[in-house]
Tab-separated table of C-alpha atoms in Angstrom:
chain	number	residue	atom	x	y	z
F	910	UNK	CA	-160.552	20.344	-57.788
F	911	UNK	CA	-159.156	17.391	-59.576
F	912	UNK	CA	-155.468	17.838	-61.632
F	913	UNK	CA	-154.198	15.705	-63.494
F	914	UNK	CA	-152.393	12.114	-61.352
F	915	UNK	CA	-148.970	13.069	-62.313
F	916	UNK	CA	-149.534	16.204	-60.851
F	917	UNK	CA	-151.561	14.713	-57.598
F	918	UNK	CA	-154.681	16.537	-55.786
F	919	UNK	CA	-153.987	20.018	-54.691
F	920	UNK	CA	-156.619	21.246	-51.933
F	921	UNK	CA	-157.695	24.912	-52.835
F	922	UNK	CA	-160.070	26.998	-51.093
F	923	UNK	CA	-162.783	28.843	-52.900
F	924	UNK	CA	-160.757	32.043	-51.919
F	925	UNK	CA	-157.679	31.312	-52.401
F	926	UNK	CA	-157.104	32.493	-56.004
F	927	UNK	CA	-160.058	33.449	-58.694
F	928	UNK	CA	-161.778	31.372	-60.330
F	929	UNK	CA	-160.108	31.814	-63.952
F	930	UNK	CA	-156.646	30.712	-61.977
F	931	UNK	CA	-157.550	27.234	-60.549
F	932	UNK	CA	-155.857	25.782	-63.684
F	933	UNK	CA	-152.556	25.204	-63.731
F	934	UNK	CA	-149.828	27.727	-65.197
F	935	UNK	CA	-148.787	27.409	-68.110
F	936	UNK	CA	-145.497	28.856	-66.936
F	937	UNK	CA	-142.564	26.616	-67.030
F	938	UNK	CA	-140.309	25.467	-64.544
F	939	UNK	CA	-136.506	26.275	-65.868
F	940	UNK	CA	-134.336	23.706	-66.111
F	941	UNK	CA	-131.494	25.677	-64.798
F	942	UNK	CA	-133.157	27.737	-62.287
F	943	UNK	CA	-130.663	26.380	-59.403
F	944	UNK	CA	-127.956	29.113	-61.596
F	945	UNK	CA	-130.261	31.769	-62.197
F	946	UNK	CA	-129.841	33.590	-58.846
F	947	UNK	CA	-133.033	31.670	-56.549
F	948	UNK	CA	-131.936	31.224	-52.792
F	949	UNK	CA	-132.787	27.871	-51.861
F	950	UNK	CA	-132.893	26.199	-48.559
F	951	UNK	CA	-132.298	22.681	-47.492
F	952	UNK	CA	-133.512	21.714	-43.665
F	953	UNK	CA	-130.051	20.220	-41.790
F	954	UNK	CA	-131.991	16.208	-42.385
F	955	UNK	CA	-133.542	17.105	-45.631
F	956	UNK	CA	-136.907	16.974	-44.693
F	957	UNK	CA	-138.120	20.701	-45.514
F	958	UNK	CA	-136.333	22.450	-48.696
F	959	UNK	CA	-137.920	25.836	-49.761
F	960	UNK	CA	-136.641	27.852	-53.053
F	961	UNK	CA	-137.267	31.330	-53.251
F	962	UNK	CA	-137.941	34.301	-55.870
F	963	UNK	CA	-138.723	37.858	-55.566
F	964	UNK	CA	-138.778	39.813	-59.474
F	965	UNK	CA	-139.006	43.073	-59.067
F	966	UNK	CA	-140.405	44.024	-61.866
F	967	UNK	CA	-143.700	42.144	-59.964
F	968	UNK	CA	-144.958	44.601	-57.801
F	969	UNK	CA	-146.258	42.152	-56.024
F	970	UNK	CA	-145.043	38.422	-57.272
F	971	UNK	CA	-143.069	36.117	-55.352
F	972	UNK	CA	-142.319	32.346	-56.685
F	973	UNK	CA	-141.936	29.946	-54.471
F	974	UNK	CA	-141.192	25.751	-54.194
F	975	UNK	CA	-141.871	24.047	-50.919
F	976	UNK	CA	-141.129	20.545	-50.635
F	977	UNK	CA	-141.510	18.366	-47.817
F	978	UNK	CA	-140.624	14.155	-46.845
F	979	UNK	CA	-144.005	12.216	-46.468
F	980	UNK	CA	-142.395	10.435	-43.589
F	981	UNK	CA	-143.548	13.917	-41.085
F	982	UNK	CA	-147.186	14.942	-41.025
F	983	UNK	CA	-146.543	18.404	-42.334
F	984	UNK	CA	-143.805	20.877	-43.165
F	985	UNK	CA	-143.707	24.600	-43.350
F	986	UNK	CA	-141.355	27.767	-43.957
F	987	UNK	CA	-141.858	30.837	-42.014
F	988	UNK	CA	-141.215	34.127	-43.423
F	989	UNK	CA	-140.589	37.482	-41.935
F	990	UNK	CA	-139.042	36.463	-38.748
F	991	UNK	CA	-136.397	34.704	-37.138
F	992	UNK	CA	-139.318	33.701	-34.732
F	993	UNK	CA	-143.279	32.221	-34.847
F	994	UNK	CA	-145.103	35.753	-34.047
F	995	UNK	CA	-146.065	37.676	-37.175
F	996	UNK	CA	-144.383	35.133	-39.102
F	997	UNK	CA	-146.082	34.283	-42.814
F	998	UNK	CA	-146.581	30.309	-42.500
F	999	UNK	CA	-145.916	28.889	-45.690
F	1000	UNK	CA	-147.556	24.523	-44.917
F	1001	UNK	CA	-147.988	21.569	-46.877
F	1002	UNK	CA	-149.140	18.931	-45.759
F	1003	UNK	CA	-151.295	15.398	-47.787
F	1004	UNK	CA	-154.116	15.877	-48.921
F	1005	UNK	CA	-157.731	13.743	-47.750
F	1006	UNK	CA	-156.971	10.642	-50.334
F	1007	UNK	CA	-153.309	11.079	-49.861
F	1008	UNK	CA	-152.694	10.859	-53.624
F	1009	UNK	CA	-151.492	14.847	-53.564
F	1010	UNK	CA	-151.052	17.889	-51.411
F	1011	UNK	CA	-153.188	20.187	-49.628
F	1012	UNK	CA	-151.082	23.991	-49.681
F	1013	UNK	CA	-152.234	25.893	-46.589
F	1014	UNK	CA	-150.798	29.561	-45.655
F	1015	UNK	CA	-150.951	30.646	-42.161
F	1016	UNK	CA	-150.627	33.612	-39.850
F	1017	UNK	CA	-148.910	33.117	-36.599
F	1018	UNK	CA	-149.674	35.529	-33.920
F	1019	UNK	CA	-147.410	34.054	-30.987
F	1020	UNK	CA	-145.384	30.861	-30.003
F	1021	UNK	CA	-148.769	28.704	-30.624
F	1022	UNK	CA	-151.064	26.855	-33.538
F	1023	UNK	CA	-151.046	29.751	-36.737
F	1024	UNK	CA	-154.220	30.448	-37.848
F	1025	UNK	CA	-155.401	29.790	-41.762
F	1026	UNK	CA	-154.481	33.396	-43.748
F	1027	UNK	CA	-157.661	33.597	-46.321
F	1028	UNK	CA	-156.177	36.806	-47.800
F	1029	UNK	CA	-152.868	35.466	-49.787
F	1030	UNK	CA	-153.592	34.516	-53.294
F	1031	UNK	CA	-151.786	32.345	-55.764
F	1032	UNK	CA	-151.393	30.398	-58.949
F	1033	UNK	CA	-150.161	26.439	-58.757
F	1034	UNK	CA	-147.333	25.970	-61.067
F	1035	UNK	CA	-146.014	22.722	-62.867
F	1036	UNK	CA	-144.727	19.992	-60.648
F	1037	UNK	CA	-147.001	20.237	-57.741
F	1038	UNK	CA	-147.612	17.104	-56.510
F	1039	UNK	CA	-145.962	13.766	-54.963
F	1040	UNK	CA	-143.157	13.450	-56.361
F	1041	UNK	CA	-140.962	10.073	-55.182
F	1042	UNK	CA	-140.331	10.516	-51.308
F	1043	UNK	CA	-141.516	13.996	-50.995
F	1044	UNK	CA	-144.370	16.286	-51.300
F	1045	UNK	CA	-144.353	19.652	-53.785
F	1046	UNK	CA	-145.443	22.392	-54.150
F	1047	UNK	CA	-144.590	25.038	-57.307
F	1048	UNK	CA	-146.617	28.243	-56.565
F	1049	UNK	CA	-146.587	32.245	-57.822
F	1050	UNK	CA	-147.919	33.919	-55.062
F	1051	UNK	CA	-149.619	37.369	-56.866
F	1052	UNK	CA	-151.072	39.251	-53.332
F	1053	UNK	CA	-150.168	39.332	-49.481
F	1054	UNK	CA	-146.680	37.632	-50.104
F	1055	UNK	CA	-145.046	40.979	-49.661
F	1056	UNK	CA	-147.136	42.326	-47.103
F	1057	UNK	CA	-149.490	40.922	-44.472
F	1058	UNK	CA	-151.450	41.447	-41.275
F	1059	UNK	CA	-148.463	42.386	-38.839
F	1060	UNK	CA	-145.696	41.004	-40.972
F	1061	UNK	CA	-143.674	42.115	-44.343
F	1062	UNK	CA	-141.011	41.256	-46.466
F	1063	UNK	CA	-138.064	43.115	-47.520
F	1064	UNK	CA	-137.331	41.003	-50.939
F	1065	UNK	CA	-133.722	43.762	-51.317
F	1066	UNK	CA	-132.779	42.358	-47.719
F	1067	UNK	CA	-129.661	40.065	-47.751
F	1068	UNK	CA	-129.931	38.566	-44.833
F	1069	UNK	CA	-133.762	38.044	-44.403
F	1070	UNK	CA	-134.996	36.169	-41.182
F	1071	UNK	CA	-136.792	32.971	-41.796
F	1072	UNK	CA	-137.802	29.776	-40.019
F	1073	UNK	CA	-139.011	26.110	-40.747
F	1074	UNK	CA	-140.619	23.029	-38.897
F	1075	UNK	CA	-141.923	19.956	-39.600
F	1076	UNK	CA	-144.588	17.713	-37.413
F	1077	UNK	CA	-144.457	14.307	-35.704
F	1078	UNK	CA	-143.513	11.308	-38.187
F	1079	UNK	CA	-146.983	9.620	-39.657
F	1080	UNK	CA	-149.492	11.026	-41.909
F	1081	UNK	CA	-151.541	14.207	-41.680
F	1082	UNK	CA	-154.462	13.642	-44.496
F	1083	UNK	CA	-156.772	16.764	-45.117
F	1084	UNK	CA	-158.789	18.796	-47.939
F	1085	UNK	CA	-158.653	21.604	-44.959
F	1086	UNK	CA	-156.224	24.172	-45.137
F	1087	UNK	CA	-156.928	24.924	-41.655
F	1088	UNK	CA	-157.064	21.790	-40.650
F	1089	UNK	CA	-155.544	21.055	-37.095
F	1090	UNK	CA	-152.113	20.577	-36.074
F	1091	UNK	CA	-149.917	18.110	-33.888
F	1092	UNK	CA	-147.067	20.231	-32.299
F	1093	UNK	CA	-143.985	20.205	-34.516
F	1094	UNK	CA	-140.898	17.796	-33.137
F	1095	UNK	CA	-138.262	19.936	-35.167
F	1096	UNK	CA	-137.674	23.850	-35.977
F	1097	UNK	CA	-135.122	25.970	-36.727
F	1098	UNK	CA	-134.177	29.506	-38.519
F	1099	UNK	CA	-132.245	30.213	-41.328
F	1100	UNK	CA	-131.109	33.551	-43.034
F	1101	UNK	CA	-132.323	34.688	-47.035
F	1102	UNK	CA	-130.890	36.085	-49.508
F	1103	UNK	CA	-133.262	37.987	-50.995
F	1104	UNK	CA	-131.821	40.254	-52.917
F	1105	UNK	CA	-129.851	38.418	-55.015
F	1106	UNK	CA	-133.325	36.400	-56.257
F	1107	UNK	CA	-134.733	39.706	-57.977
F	1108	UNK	CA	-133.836	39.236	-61.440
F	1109	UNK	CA	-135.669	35.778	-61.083
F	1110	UNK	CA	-139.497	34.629	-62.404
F	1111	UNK	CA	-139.454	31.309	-61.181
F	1112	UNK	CA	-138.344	28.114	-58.589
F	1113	UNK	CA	-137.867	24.911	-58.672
F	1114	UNK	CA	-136.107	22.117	-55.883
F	1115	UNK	CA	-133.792	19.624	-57.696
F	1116	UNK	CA	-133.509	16.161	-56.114
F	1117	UNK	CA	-129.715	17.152	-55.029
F	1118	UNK	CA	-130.860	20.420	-53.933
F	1119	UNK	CA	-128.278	22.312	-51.647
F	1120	UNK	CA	-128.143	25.803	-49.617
F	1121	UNK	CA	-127.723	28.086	-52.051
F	1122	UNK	CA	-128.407	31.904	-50.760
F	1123	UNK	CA	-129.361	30.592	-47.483
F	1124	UNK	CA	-127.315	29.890	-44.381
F	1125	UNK	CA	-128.743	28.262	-41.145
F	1126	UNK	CA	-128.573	29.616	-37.722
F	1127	UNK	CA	-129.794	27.139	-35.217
F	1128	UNK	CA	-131.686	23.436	-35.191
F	1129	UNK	CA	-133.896	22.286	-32.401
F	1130	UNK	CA	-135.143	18.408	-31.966
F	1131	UNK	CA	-137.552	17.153	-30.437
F	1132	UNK	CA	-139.975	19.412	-28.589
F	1133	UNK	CA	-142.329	17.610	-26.970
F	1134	UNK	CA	-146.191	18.366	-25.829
F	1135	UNK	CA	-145.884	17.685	-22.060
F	1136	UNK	CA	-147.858	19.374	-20.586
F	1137	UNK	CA	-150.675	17.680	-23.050
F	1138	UNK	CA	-149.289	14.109	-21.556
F	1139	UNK	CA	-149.097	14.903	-18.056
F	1140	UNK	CA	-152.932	16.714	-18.227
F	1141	UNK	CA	-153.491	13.508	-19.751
F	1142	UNK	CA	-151.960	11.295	-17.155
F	1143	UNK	CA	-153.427	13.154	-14.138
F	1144	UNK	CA	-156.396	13.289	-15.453
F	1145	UNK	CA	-156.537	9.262	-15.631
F	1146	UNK	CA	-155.269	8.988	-12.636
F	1147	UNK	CA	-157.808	11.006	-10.409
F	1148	UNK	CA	-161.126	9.394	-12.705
F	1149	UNK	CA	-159.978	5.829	-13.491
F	1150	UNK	CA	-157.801	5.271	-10.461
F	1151	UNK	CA	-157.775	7.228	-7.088
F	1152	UNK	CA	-161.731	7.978	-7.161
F	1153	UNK	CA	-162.574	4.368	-7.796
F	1154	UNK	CA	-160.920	3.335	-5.213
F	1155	UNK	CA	-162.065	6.130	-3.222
F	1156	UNK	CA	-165.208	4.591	-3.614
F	1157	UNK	CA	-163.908	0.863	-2.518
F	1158	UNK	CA	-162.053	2.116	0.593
F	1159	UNK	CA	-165.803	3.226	1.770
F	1160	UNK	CA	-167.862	0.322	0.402
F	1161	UNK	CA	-165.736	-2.742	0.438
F	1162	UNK	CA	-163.553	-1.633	3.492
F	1163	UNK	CA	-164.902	0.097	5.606
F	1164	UNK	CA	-162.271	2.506	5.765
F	1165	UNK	CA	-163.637	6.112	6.043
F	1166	UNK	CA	-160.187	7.702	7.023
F	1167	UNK	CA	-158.372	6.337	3.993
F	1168	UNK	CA	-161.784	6.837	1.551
F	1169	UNK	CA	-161.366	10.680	2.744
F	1170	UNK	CA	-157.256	10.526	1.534
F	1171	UNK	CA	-157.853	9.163	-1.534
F	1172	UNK	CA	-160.220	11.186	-2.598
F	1173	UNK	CA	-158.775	14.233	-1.250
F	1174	UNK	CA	-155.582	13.218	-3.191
F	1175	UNK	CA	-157.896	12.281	-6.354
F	1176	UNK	CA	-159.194	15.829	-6.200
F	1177	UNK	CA	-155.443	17.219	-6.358
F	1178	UNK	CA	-154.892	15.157	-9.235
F	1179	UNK	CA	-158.079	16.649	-10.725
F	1180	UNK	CA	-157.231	20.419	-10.182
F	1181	UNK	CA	-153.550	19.530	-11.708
F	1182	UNK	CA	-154.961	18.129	-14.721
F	1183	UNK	CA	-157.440	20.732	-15.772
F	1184	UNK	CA	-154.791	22.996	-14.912
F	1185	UNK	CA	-152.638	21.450	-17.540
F	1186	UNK	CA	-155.435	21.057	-19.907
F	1187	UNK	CA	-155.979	24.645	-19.843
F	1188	UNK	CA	-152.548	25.897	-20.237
F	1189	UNK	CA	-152.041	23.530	-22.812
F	1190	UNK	CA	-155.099	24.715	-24.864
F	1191	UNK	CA	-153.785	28.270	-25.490
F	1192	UNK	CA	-150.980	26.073	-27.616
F	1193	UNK	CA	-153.787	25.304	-30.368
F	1194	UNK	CA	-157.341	26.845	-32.699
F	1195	UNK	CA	-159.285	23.950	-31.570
């Protein structure tokens, strides 16, 4: 569905909200929201900030604003834990044509790729969109916010568990809201006030944004794949390297001892790799 280009492309499934809700809200965004009790959290390099509401008088309502640099691939917010397992993935992430976002809510079930949550409905708000450096997203979530398959919220809590992570630098581009993920390169978990957002109907993320509700509890760089780049570099090894010349040590040489090394060796490289390739493969839904 096309919105308007100030607004940018937002990527909806067909079951992500009914059909009479694909339009945008008409509900404002308050100018002075930052005052009116929302926690809001800013990642320790500003690349993730996430602004939180919980009314309660919606039974089931939260408001939320996710908003995330373009320089990563993708950014998300966690709820429900201080760790990935039952955690409510909140993602964003450019959409195909890279003129807006594409809003995707996940379920993770252990330290590995979350799976796309088809159950969690919501209405865009104003100010979705790319907006300078950064990409936004204004939402009212109306079901399976609260509550979800293994996970729940306690919106009175004080000191709610949360976490966030953002992807490699470059460009993830997708109309897919479970579209495949490169491994993040930074996480970290933060604590939410909750409570204090109840008397609240509604977010929004100022460009100065600053912890407001919210205090951080640990930062982690640069967590790299290897196991992916060793399978990888074993894997060349034994097929473009050691069995070639396998093959040369027996038909150029002559040399039957050292043809029987190298390939013995190859085959070690071999076993290593798939090894790798397997272990690395429970990291991902692909």
């Amino acid at each position: 569905m096309l919105f308007p280009k100030v607004l940018g492309r937002v990527a909806l499934a067909a079951t992500a909200a009914p059909a009479d809700k694909l339009a945008l809200s008409t509900y404002p965004t308050p100018v002075g929201a930052q005052e009116t009790g929302q926690s809001v959290f800013v990642s320790p390099d500003n690349l993730v900030t996430f602004a939180f509401a919980a009314p309660t008088d919606h039974n089931r309502d939260v408001y939320f604003s996710l908003r995330v640099h373009q320089s990563v691939t993708w950014g998300a917010v966690g709820l429900g834990s201080d760790d990935m397992p039952n955690s409510l993935i909140l993602m964003l992430y450019h959409d195909d044509e890279g003129t807006g976002v594409t809003f995707s809510p996940r379920i993770a079930f252990g330290n590995y790729e979350p799976e796309y949550y088809s159950h969690m409905r919501w209405e865009v708000l104003d100010g979705t969109g790319i907006q300078g450096d950064y990409l936004v997203f204004n939402a009212r979530c109306t079901d399976h916010c609260r509550t979800w398959l293994h996970g729940s919220l306690d919106v009175f809590d004080h000191d709610q568990k949360a976490i966030w992570a953002v992807g490699p630098d470059g460009s993830l581009r997708s109309d897919d809201m479970d579209a495949p993920l490169p491994m993040h390169r930074q996480f970290g978990g933060f604590e939410i006030d909750m409570g204090r957002t109840n008397k609240v109907n509604a977010t929004s993320i100022s460009a100065d944004a600053k912890n407001i509700g919210t205090e951080t509890r640990f930062h982690r760089q640069s967590h790299r794949d290897l196991k992916s780049r060793f399978h990888a570099i074993f894997m060349i090894m034994s097929v473009c390297v050691l069995l070639p010349a396998g093959i040369l040590c027996l038909r150029a040489g002559q040399m039957v001892r050292w043809h029987g090394i190298v390939q013995s060796v190859a085959l070690v490289f071999a076993i290593v790799g798939v090894s790798l390739g397997i272990v690395t493969s429970f990291l991902y839904q692909r």
